[in-house]
Amino acid sequence: MPVKNEICTKMNQYQSLRLKPGKERSLQRLHPWVFSGALAMDIKQIPEGELVNITDINGAFIATGYVQHGSIAVRVLAFEKTSIDTDFWIRTLEKSFALRRMLGLTGNPLTNCYRLVHGEGDGVPGLIIDIYAGTAVIQCHTSGIYLHLPAICEALKHVLGQGLKAVYDKSSETLHGAVPGASNGLIYGQADENVVSENGMKFRVDWETGQKTGFFLDQRDNRQLLGQYSKGKTVLNTFAYTGGFSVYALMNGARQVDSVDVSKNAIQLLNENMALNDASATNHRGEAADTFSFFKHTDQTYDIVILDPPAFAKSVNARHNALMGYKRLAAEGLKKVGKGGLLFTFSCSQVVDSHTFNQTMLAAAIETGRPAKILHRLTQPADHPVNIFHPEGEYLKGLVLYVE
Ligand code: SAH
């Protein structure tokens, strides 16, 4: 019987890429990125997307990954020597699916939408797969992952079986032009159902023209928490998108909900979502407006104010300005919270860590002179797991402040 390593060695013939001496340490701690400066050669000599075996300076195998021409030069797909083929994708998706099953998200009539694959959190940098009532919506963030789309689609059929109705590829935006001609579209099946359930509430998800994969699944637990506080309350939901927080508030007995989003399409879908849940139109108002101008033009205060803006910073260079933006927004939001009310405040910028976010909220409280207590520290739900070796994956931060 050959030993395991011999079997594996035959399985993959990818080109080897050597690291500079000492640069193997972060990979040995299972961090899945190789920065270009760690490599003993210029990454541009290898075509983007190509699979490579990373070795230490002596040629000893460390990991298999794919190349990208950027500061992150290789993203790791496996720390053992294996071929990245349909079997690999089946094994990978089986693991992700087993985790979602353990979380109670599969075969659950109350919640039939969830994230099946969350990039590094599921060991697959660059790949997002969200499931909406049997339709898998895929976003490839790199050309390296996009090359595997047909195999990923096959693996999805294998792993989800009858549960998979359709696969929609929504990678054209997230590839940022890295694959010329890549366009969004259905790559398998027929997607005839786009109304999903989340904790028993209904939402129509427009994955074709909506943001990201169509819906912000990452706020599921936080929407539920808001629901618990909503009975009899007045609620202002800013950056409301298609009304996730608004529906939870109304369905949990809020007295009045105002939703604000700059996108007219989002407000239109938000109103449809209200109707889908038979939420009364008389105590909800949706307004297509910029949040800051809405704040300027209203004197009303609310029992609960929600601030869930898009990422203000996409890179470390943009972080300072983003923090100023979060502070200004929180300060304006705090002014709209009545005495004894709550502020739900979030940041989904990966480059803003939770300590910095909390400090920024502190600065806003000081500026407005509103004493506040932290009741909850919020983050992303369990189907958006954080690989412990890749702390950068913890992107969603939130606080619930009790405002005196
Ligand atoms: N809370 C939402 C997700 C928010 S996504 C949910 O649970 O589903 C961020 C939203 O902010 C997007 O819908 C975008 O259209 C909106 N947006 C961006 N800039 C804005 C601005 N200046 N004022 C109001 N809305 C804005």
Tab-separated table of C-alpha atoms and ligand atoms in Angstrom:
chain	number	residue	atom	x	y	z
A	1	MET	CA	0.000	0.000	0.000
A	2	PRO	CA	1.468	3.373	-0.950
A	3	VAL	CA	1.455	5.928	1.832
A	4	LYS	CA	-1.128	8.732	1.609
A	5	ASN	CA	1.391	11.347	0.466
A	6	GLU	CA	2.459	9.268	-2.508
A	7	ILE	CA	-1.134	8.848	-3.657
A	8	CYS	CA	-1.741	12.574	-3.306
A	9	THR	CA	1.440	13.581	-5.088
A	10	LYS	CA	0.234	11.825	-8.230
A	11	MET	CA	-3.020	13.694	-8.078
A	12	ASN	CA	-1.889	17.177	-8.849
A	13	GLN	CA	0.703	18.393	-11.287
A	14	TYR	CA	0.317	22.115	-10.719
A	15	GLN	CA	3.304	24.377	-11.099
A	16	SER	CA	5.229	25.023	-7.885
A	17	LEU	CA	5.707	28.502	-6.480
A	18	ARG	CA	8.417	28.996	-3.883
A	19	LEU	CA	8.100	31.330	-0.952
A	20	LYS	CA	10.962	33.481	0.290
A	21	PRO	CA	12.653	32.069	3.405
A	22	GLY	CA	10.506	32.494	6.532
A	23	LYS	CA	7.414	33.538	4.541
A	24	GLU	CA	5.707	30.182	5.075
A	25	ARG	CA	4.708	30.950	8.676
A	26	SER	CA	1.308	32.500	8.088
A	27	LEU	CA	0.354	29.645	5.721
A	28	GLN	CA	1.477	27.159	8.347
A	29	ARG	CA	-0.990	28.899	10.669
A	30	LEU	CA	-3.592	28.198	7.932
A	31	HIS	CA	-4.095	31.805	6.877
A	32	PRO	CA	-5.361	31.420	3.290
A	33	TRP	CA	-3.606	34.341	1.553
A	34	VAL	CA	-0.119	34.686	0.068
A	35	PHE	CA	0.988	38.258	-0.494
A	36	SER	CA	3.053	38.984	-3.608
A	37	GLY	CA	6.030	40.132	-1.505
A	38	ALA	CA	6.279	36.673	0.069
A	39	LEU	CA	6.982	34.964	-3.256
A	40	ALA	CA	10.430	34.235	-4.625
A	41	MET	CA	9.239	35.118	-8.167
A	42	ASP	CA	7.113	37.717	-9.954
A	43	ILE	CA	3.523	36.465	-9.900
A	44	LYS	CA	2.825	38.179	-13.248
A	45	GLN	CA	4.790	35.368	-14.942
A	46	ILE	CA	1.894	33.010	-14.192
A	47	PRO	CA	-1.508	33.603	-15.815
A	48	GLU	CA	-4.303	34.783	-13.525
A	49	GLY	CA	-6.487	32.017	-12.223
A	50	GLU	CA	-3.881	29.287	-12.677
A	51	LEU	CA	-3.629	26.685	-9.909
A	52	VAL	CA	-0.264	26.466	-8.173
A	53	ASN	CA	1.384	24.521	-5.366
A	54	ILE	CA	3.016	26.788	-2.814
A	55	THR	CA	6.243	25.435	-1.370
A	56	ASP	CA	8.792	26.664	1.134
A	57	ILE	CA	12.230	27.708	-0.077
A	58	ASN	CA	13.330	24.062	-0.014
A	59	GLY	CA	10.462	22.919	-2.230
A	60	ALA	CA	8.362	21.284	0.521
A	61	PHE	CA	4.628	21.452	-0.285
A	62	ILE	CA	2.475	23.772	1.862
A	63	ALA	CA	-0.776	24.508	0.018
A	64	THR	CA	-2.621	24.615	-3.311
A	65	GLY	CA	-4.242	27.810	-4.466
A	66	TYR	CA	-4.954	30.046	-7.433
A	67	VAL	CA	-3.085	33.029	-8.763
A	68	GLN	CA	-4.233	36.601	-8.918
A	69	HIS	CA	-2.228	39.600	-10.121
A	70	GLY	CA	-2.605	41.796	-7.067
A	71	SER	CA	-1.206	42.289	-3.614
A	72	ILE	CA	-2.855	38.998	-2.597
A	73	ALA	CA	-1.053	36.866	-5.163
A	74	VAL	CA	-2.394	33.423	-4.232
A	75	ARG	CA	-5.570	32.387	-2.424
A	76	VAL	CA	-5.427	28.938	-0.892
A	77	LEU	CA	-8.060	26.312	-1.684
A	78	ALA	CA	-6.416	23.323	0.037
A	79	PHE	CA	-3.724	22.732	2.606
A	80	GLU	CA	-3.308	19.153	1.422
A	81	LYS	CA	-2.160	18.144	-2.021
A	82	THR	CA	-5.283	17.547	-4.037
A	83	SER	CA	-6.686	18.231	-7.479
A	84	ILE	CA	-9.159	21.083	-7.692
A	85	ASP	CA	-11.749	19.195	-9.722
A	86	THR	CA	-15.465	18.406	-9.447
A	87	ASP	CA	-14.763	15.949	-6.618
A	88	PHE	CA	-12.990	18.672	-4.687
A	89	TRP	CA	-15.986	20.986	-5.125
A	90	ILE	CA	-18.386	18.228	-4.065
A	91	ARG	CA	-16.354	17.614	-0.891
A	92	THR	CA	-16.190	21.359	-0.198
A	93	LEU	CA	-19.922	21.987	-0.711
A	94	GLU	CA	-20.814	18.880	1.293
A	95	LYS	CA	-18.934	20.362	4.255
A	96	SER	CA	-20.649	23.743	3.877
A	97	PHE	CA	-24.046	22.112	3.521
A	98	ALA	CA	-23.503	19.904	6.589
A	99	LEU	CA	-22.744	23.024	8.630
A	100	ARG	CA	-25.927	24.784	7.431
A	101	ARG	CA	-27.896	21.630	8.226
A	102	MET	CA	-26.474	21.685	11.753
A	103	LEU	CA	-27.555	25.336	12.006
A	104	GLY	CA	-31.123	24.311	11.171
A	105	LEU	CA	-31.132	26.274	7.933
A	106	THR	CA	-31.788	23.410	5.521
A	107	GLY	CA	-35.203	21.829	5.135
A	108	ASN	CA	-36.632	24.604	7.295
A	109	PRO	CA	-39.990	25.929	6.021
A	110	LEU	CA	-39.707	29.079	8.154
A	111	THR	CA	-36.296	30.049	6.767
A	112	ASN	CA	-35.520	28.828	3.253
A	113	CYS	CA	-32.793	31.344	2.422
A	114	TYR	CA	-29.244	31.153	3.733
A	115	ARG	CA	-25.604	31.521	2.782
A	116	LEU	CA	-24.185	28.171	1.698
A	117	VAL	CA	-20.626	29.326	0.996
A	118	HIS	CA	-19.002	32.321	2.638
A	119	GLY	CA	-15.561	32.724	1.035
A	120	GLU	CA	-12.662	32.188	3.427
A	121	GLY	CA	-15.123	31.280	6.190
A	122	ASP	CA	-15.884	28.100	4.249
A	123	GLY	CA	-12.321	27.591	3.021
A	124	VAL	CA	-13.016	28.960	-0.461
A	125	PRO	CA	-11.605	32.476	-0.868
A	126	GLY	CA	-13.426	34.370	-3.604
A	127	LEU	CA	-16.665	32.343	-3.658
A	128	ILE	CA	-20.094	33.317	-2.323
A	129	ILE	CA	-23.186	31.123	-2.770
A	130	ASP	CA	-26.547	32.172	-1.371
A	131	ILE	CA	-29.622	29.933	-1.510
A	132	TYR	CA	-33.031	31.500	-2.105
A	133	ALA	CA	-35.883	28.978	-1.970
A	134	GLY	CA	-33.940	26.470	-4.085
A	135	THR	CA	-32.128	28.934	-6.349
A	136	ALA	CA	-28.388	29.189	-5.778
A	137	VAL	CA	-27.016	32.651	-6.553
A	138	ILE	CA	-23.253	32.571	-7.080
A	139	GLN	CA	-20.865	35.492	-6.871
A	140	CYS	CA	-17.283	34.821	-7.921
A	141	HIS	CA	-15.030	37.576	-6.637
A	142	THR	CA	-11.954	36.444	-8.590
A	143	SER	CA	-11.211	35.143	-12.067
A	144	GLY	CA	-9.535	32.149	-10.390
A	145	ILE	CA	-12.834	30.988	-8.916
A	146	TYR	CA	-14.811	31.918	-12.032
A	147	LEU	CA	-12.812	29.328	-14.020
A	148	HIS	CA	-14.336	26.649	-11.774
A	149	LEU	CA	-17.935	27.787	-12.184
A	150	PRO	CA	-19.014	24.772	-14.315
A	151	ALA	CA	-17.535	22.352	-11.737
A	152	ILE	CA	-19.111	24.298	-8.866
A	153	CYS	CA	-22.479	24.115	-10.620
A	154	GLU	CA	-22.110	20.332	-11.037
A	155	ALA	CA	-21.173	19.996	-7.379
A	156	LEU	CA	-24.221	22.041	-6.337
A	157	LYS	CA	-26.499	19.662	-8.262
A	158	HIS	CA	-24.820	16.695	-6.588
A	159	VAL	CA	-24.945	18.091	-3.048
A	160	LEU	CA	-28.390	19.757	-3.077
A	161	GLY	CA	-30.075	17.137	-5.299
A	162	GLN	CA	-33.817	17.733	-5.682
A	163	GLY	CA	-33.498	20.770	-3.435
A	164	LEU	CA	-31.723	22.692	-6.211
A	165	LYS	CA	-34.065	24.334	-8.687
A	166	ALA	CA	-31.734	26.763	-10.440
A	167	VAL	CA	-28.274	28.308	-10.405
A	168	TYR	CA	-27.849	31.988	-11.233
A	169	ASP	CA	-24.390	33.389	-11.875
A	170	LYS	CA	-24.137	36.979	-10.625
A	171	SER	CA	-20.403	37.482	-10.939
A	172	SER	CA	-20.122	40.254	-13.483
A	173	GLU	CA	-20.019	43.058	-10.868
A	174	THR	CA	-17.812	41.284	-8.348
A	175	LEU	CA	-15.233	40.326	-10.984
A	176	HIS	CA	-14.649	44.045	-11.652
A	177	GLY	CA	-13.838	43.389	-15.315
A	178	ALA	CA	-11.253	40.660	-14.552
A	179	VAL	CA	-13.043	38.319	-16.983
A	180	PRO	CA	-13.948	40.257	-20.129
A	181	GLY	CA	-17.407	39.333	-21.387
A	182	ALA	CA	-18.576	37.697	-18.145
A	183	SER	CA	-22.289	38.363	-17.872
A	184	ASN	CA	-24.931	37.507	-15.324
A	185	GLY	CA	-27.475	34.806	-16.067
A	186	LEU	CA	-29.105	31.517	-15.287
A	187	ILE	CA	-26.637	28.650	-15.757
A	188	TYR	CA	-28.907	25.809	-14.637
A	189	GLY	CA	-32.609	25.085	-14.226
A	190	GLN	CA	-35.627	27.321	-13.969
A	191	ALA	CA	-35.970	29.910	-11.219
A	192	ASP	CA	-39.725	30.282	-10.828
A	193	GLU	CA	-39.826	31.162	-7.133
A	194	ASN	CA	-38.264	34.343	-5.858
A	195	VAL	CA	-40.286	34.815	-2.677
A	196	VAL	CA	-38.318	33.499	0.293
A	197	SER	CA	-39.181	32.987	3.955
A	198	GLU	CA	-37.003	34.238	6.755
A	199	ASN	CA	-38.174	33.393	10.254
A	200	GLY	CA	-41.647	33.048	8.758
A	201	MET	CA	-41.586	36.461	7.091
A	202	LYS	CA	-41.808	36.783	3.327
A	203	PHE	CA	-39.457	38.700	1.044
A	204	ARG	CA	-39.278	38.932	-2.710
A	205	VAL	CA	-35.626	38.721	-3.704
A	206	ASP	CA	-34.521	40.275	-6.968
A	207	TRP	CA	-31.150	38.643	-7.569
A	208	GLU	CA	-30.993	39.961	-11.138
A	209	THR	CA	-31.057	43.673	-10.406
A	210	GLY	CA	-30.845	43.801	-6.612
A	211	GLN	CA	-27.734	44.512	-4.559
A	212	LYS	CA	-25.135	41.815	-3.835
A	213	THR	CA	-26.903	38.474	-4.376
A	214	GLY	CA	-30.309	40.139	-3.907
A	215	PHE	CA	-30.865	40.166	-0.151
A	216	PHE	CA	-28.822	40.891	2.969
A	217	LEU	CA	-28.938	37.500	4.647
A	218	ASP	CA	-26.249	38.658	7.063
A	219	GLN	CA	-28.721	40.737	9.080
A	220	ARG	CA	-31.092	37.837	9.821
A	221	ASP	CA	-30.281	37.509	13.536
A	222	ASN	CA	-30.123	41.274	14.032
A	223	ARG	CA	-33.518	41.749	12.377
A	224	GLN	CA	-34.908	39.175	14.774
A	225	LEU	CA	-33.428	41.042	17.728
A	226	LEU	CA	-35.024	44.253	16.490
A	227	GLY	CA	-38.338	42.409	16.288
A	228	GLN	CA	-38.075	41.599	19.989
A	229	TYR	CA	-37.898	45.302	20.860
A	230	SER	CA	-40.497	46.571	18.379
A	231	LYS	CA	-43.889	46.065	20.037
A	232	GLY	CA	-45.720	49.370	20.332
A	233	LYS	CA	-42.657	51.354	19.209
A	234	THR	CA	-41.987	53.966	16.541
A	235	VAL	CA	-39.124	52.836	14.302
A	236	LEU	CA	-36.965	54.645	11.751
A	237	ASN	CA	-35.144	52.263	9.392
A	238	THR	CA	-32.520	54.102	7.367
A	239	PHE	CA	-30.619	52.440	4.490
A	240	ALA	CA	-33.654	50.171	4.518
A	241	TYR	CA	-33.037	48.434	1.150
A	242	THR	CA	-35.990	46.053	0.604
A	243	GLY	CA	-37.231	46.471	4.142
A	244	GLY	CA	-35.773	43.594	6.121
A	245	PHE	CA	-35.754	45.464	9.422
A	246	SER	CA	-39.018	47.264	8.607
A	247	VAL	CA	-40.979	44.046	8.028
A	248	TYR	CA	-39.669	42.515	11.264
A	249	ALA	CA	-40.610	45.666	13.183
A	250	LEU	CA	-44.165	45.821	11.819
A	251	MET	CA	-44.787	42.097	12.108
A	252	ASN	CA	-43.724	42.314	15.736
A	253	GLY	CA	-46.219	45.039	16.538
A	254	ALA	CA	-44.419	48.329	15.911
A	255	ARG	CA	-46.796	51.288	16.098
A	256	GLN	CA	-45.216	53.192	13.193
A	257	VAL	CA	-42.296	52.395	10.869
A	258	ASP	CA	-40.584	54.844	8.531
A	259	SER	CA	-38.178	53.393	5.964
A	260	VAL	CA	-35.645	55.458	4.063
A	261	ASP	CA	-33.449	54.366	1.168
A	262	VAL	CA	-31.870	56.381	-1.608
A	263	SER	CA	-32.897	53.767	-4.190
A	264	LYS	CA	-36.416	54.090	-5.623
A	265	ASN	CA	-36.317	50.450	-6.739
A	266	ALA	CA	-35.489	49.343	-3.212
A	267	ILE	CA	-38.412	51.329	-1.788
A	268	GLN	CA	-40.733	49.840	-4.405
A	269	LEU	CA	-39.689	46.305	-3.470
A	270	LEU	CA	-39.915	47.253	0.206
A	271	ASN	CA	-43.556	48.256	-0.293
A	272	GLU	CA	-44.195	44.949	-2.080
A	273	ASN	CA	-42.620	43.102	0.838
A	274	MET	CA	-44.936	44.902	3.250
A	275	ALA	CA	-47.905	43.746	1.180
A	276	LEU	CA	-46.559	40.172	0.983
A	277	ASN	CA	-46.654	40.045	4.782
A	278	ASP	CA	-50.054	41.706	4.984
A	279	ALA	CA	-48.385	44.450	6.984
A	280	SER	CA	-50.716	47.388	7.287
A	281	ALA	CA	-49.972	50.205	4.860
A	282	THR	CA	-51.346	52.741	7.313
A	283	ASN	CA	-48.529	52.559	9.811
A	284	HIS	CA	-45.658	52.299	7.338
A	285	ARG	CA	-44.084	55.011	5.234
A	286	GLY	CA	-41.356	54.301	2.659
A	287	GLU	CA	-39.351	57.245	1.374
A	288	ALA	CA	-36.770	57.288	-1.411
A	289	ALA	CA	-34.292	59.773	0.036
A	290	ASP	CA	-30.736	60.281	1.144
A	291	THR	CA	-30.522	59.485	4.860
A	292	PHE	CA	-28.644	62.687	5.720
A	293	SER	CA	-31.183	64.902	3.963
A	294	PHE	CA	-34.025	62.957	5.598
A	295	PHE	CA	-32.448	63.673	8.990
A	296	LYS	CA	-32.124	67.344	8.096
A	297	HIS	CA	-35.784	67.646	7.166
A	298	THR	CA	-37.394	65.897	10.088
A	299	ASP	CA	-37.809	67.015	13.676
A	300	GLN	CA	-39.470	63.786	14.724
A	301	THR	CA	-37.770	61.470	17.185
A	302	TYR	CA	-38.303	57.698	17.278
A	303	ASP	CA	-38.186	54.952	19.894
A	304	ILE	CA	-35.807	52.977	17.672
A	305	VAL	CA	-33.480	54.191	14.912
A	306	ILE	CA	-31.588	51.776	12.622
A	307	LEU	CA	-28.455	52.796	10.723
A	308	ASP	CA	-27.284	50.095	8.310
A	309	PRO	CA	-25.279	51.912	5.638
A	310	PRO	CA	-23.331	50.274	2.807
A	311	ALA	CA	-19.582	49.814	3.410
A	312	PHE	CA	-18.099	53.304	3.711
A	313	ALA	CA	-14.552	51.896	3.290
A	314	LYS	CA	-13.527	49.224	0.814
A	315	SER	CA	-9.792	49.650	1.455
A	316	VAL	CA	-7.458	50.621	4.282
A	317	ASN	CA	-6.731	53.918	2.476
A	318	ALA	CA	-10.386	54.881	2.667
A	319	ARG	CA	-10.677	54.010	6.356
A	320	HIS	CA	-10.120	57.444	7.866
A	321	ASN	CA	-12.814	59.100	5.769
A	322	ALA	CA	-15.120	56.170	6.420
A	323	LEU	CA	-14.745	56.586	10.181
A	324	MET	CA	-15.612	60.267	9.872
A	325	GLY	CA	-18.686	59.207	7.894
A	326	TYR	CA	-19.778	56.633	10.503
A	327	LYS	CA	-19.326	59.207	13.266
A	328	ARG	CA	-21.362	61.847	11.464
A	329	LEU	CA	-24.093	59.359	10.669
A	330	ALA	CA	-24.248	58.037	14.239
A	331	ALA	CA	-24.335	61.572	15.635
A	332	GLU	CA	-27.275	62.485	13.380
A	333	GLY	CA	-28.973	59.164	14.177
A	334	LEU	CA	-28.559	59.670	17.933
A	335	LYS	CA	-30.339	63.027	17.696
A	336	LYS	CA	-33.381	61.225	16.281
A	337	VAL	CA	-33.625	58.723	19.159
A	338	GLY	CA	-36.116	59.739	21.827
A	339	LYS	CA	-35.232	59.542	25.525
A	340	GLY	CA	-35.025	55.896	26.598
A	341	GLY	CA	-34.883	54.753	22.967
A	342	LEU	CA	-32.538	52.473	21.037
A	343	LEU	CA	-30.006	52.991	18.277
A	344	PHE	CA	-29.155	49.955	16.120
A	345	THR	CA	-25.931	50.983	14.396
A	346	PHE	CA	-23.863	48.892	11.945
A	347	SER	CA	-20.760	48.866	9.807
A	348	CYS	CA	-20.090	46.241	7.150
A	349	SER	CA	-16.644	47.613	6.220
A	350	GLN	CA	-14.138	44.799	6.548
A	351	VAL	CA	-11.309	47.254	7.222
A	352	VAL	CA	-13.061	48.789	10.255
A	353	ASP	CA	-12.602	46.468	13.234
A	354	SER	CA	-15.066	46.255	16.100
A	355	HIS	CA	-12.869	48.181	18.556
A	356	THR	CA	-12.486	51.074	16.115
A	357	PHE	CA	-16.204	50.995	15.367
A	358	ASN	CA	-17.046	51.162	19.084
A	359	GLN	CA	-14.631	54.087	19.542
A	360	THR	CA	-16.333	55.865	16.660
A	361	MET	CA	-19.750	55.382	18.256
A	362	LEU	CA	-18.279	56.697	21.520
A	363	ALA	CA	-17.053	59.803	19.684
A	364	ALA	CA	-20.557	60.325	18.253
A	365	ALA	CA	-22.121	60.000	21.718
A	366	ILE	CA	-19.641	62.526	23.142
A	367	GLU	CA	-20.319	64.927	20.270
A	368	THR	CA	-24.069	64.827	20.743
A	369	GLY	CA	-23.918	64.737	24.548
A	370	ARG	CA	-26.247	61.709	24.666
A	371	PRO	CA	-25.430	59.240	27.463
A	372	ALA	CA	-25.676	55.740	26.015
A	373	LYS	CA	-25.282	52.162	27.181
A	374	ILE	CA	-24.194	49.228	25.024
A	375	LEU	CA	-26.927	46.581	25.265
A	376	HIS	CA	-25.818	44.262	22.471
A	377	ARG	CA	-22.698	43.752	20.378
A	378	LEU	CA	-23.803	42.374	17.045
A	379	THR	CA	-22.089	40.563	14.229
A	380	GLN	CA	-22.804	38.343	11.225
A	381	PRO	CA	-24.833	35.128	11.655
A	382	ALA	CA	-23.432	31.603	11.792
A	383	ASP	CA	-23.982	30.909	8.086
A	384	HIS	CA	-21.403	33.685	7.484
A	385	PRO	CA	-18.714	31.958	9.575
A	386	VAL	CA	-15.325	33.475	10.325
A	387	ASN	CA	-12.329	31.234	9.745
A	388	ILE	CA	-10.408	31.640	13.010
A	389	PHE	CA	-7.153	31.774	11.037
A	390	HIS	CA	-8.533	34.613	8.910
A	391	PRO	CA	-9.903	37.205	11.333
A	392	GLU	CA	-10.328	39.652	8.418
A	393	GLY	CA	-13.488	37.673	7.639
A	394	GLU	CA	-15.363	39.295	10.508
A	395	TYR	CA	-16.834	42.178	8.566
A	396	LEU	CA	-20.227	42.983	10.119
A	397	LYS	CA	-20.201	44.927	13.365
A	398	GLY	CA	-23.125	46.410	15.184
A	399	LEU	CA	-24.122	47.904	18.500
A	400	VAL	CA	-27.483	48.369	20.113
A	401	LEU	CA	-27.260	51.504	22.240
A	402	TYR	CA	-29.755	52.445	24.902
A	403	VAL	CA	-29.930	56.208	24.692
A	404	GLU	CA	-30.814	58.129	27.857
B	1	SAH	N1	-30.627	47.024	6.077
B	1	SAH	C1	-30.785	46.422	4.776
B	1	SAH	C2	-29.507	46.413	3.966
B	1	SAH	C3	-28.896	47.773	3.700
B	1	SAH	S1	-27.828	47.795	2.326
B	1	SAH	C4	-31.367	45.025	4.932
B	1	SAH	O1	-31.507	44.514	6.078
B	1	SAH	O2	-31.743	44.418	3.940
B	1	SAH	C5	-27.489	49.481	2.166
B	1	SAH	C6	-28.595	50.313	1.509
B	1	SAH	O3	-28.247	51.685	1.647
B	1	SAH	C7	-28.814	50.082	0.024
B	1	SAH	O4	-30.142	49.727	-0.199
B	1	SAH	C8	-28.552	51.471	-0.630
B	1	SAH	O5	-29.460	51.780	-1.672
B	1	SAH	C9	-28.759	52.386	0.526
B	1	SAH	N2	-28.063	53.679	0.489
B	1	SAH	C10	-26.814	53.960	0.085
B	1	SAH	N3	-26.506	55.254	0.296
B	1	SAH	C11	-27.598	55.809	0.874
B	1	SAH	C12	-27.899	57.115	1.355
B	1	SAH	N4	-27.005	58.095	1.295
B	1	SAH	N5	-29.102	57.327	1.922
B	1	SAH	C13	-30.029	56.329	1.988
B	1	SAH	N6	-29.791	55.068	1.538
B	1	SAH	C14	-28.601	54.815	0.996
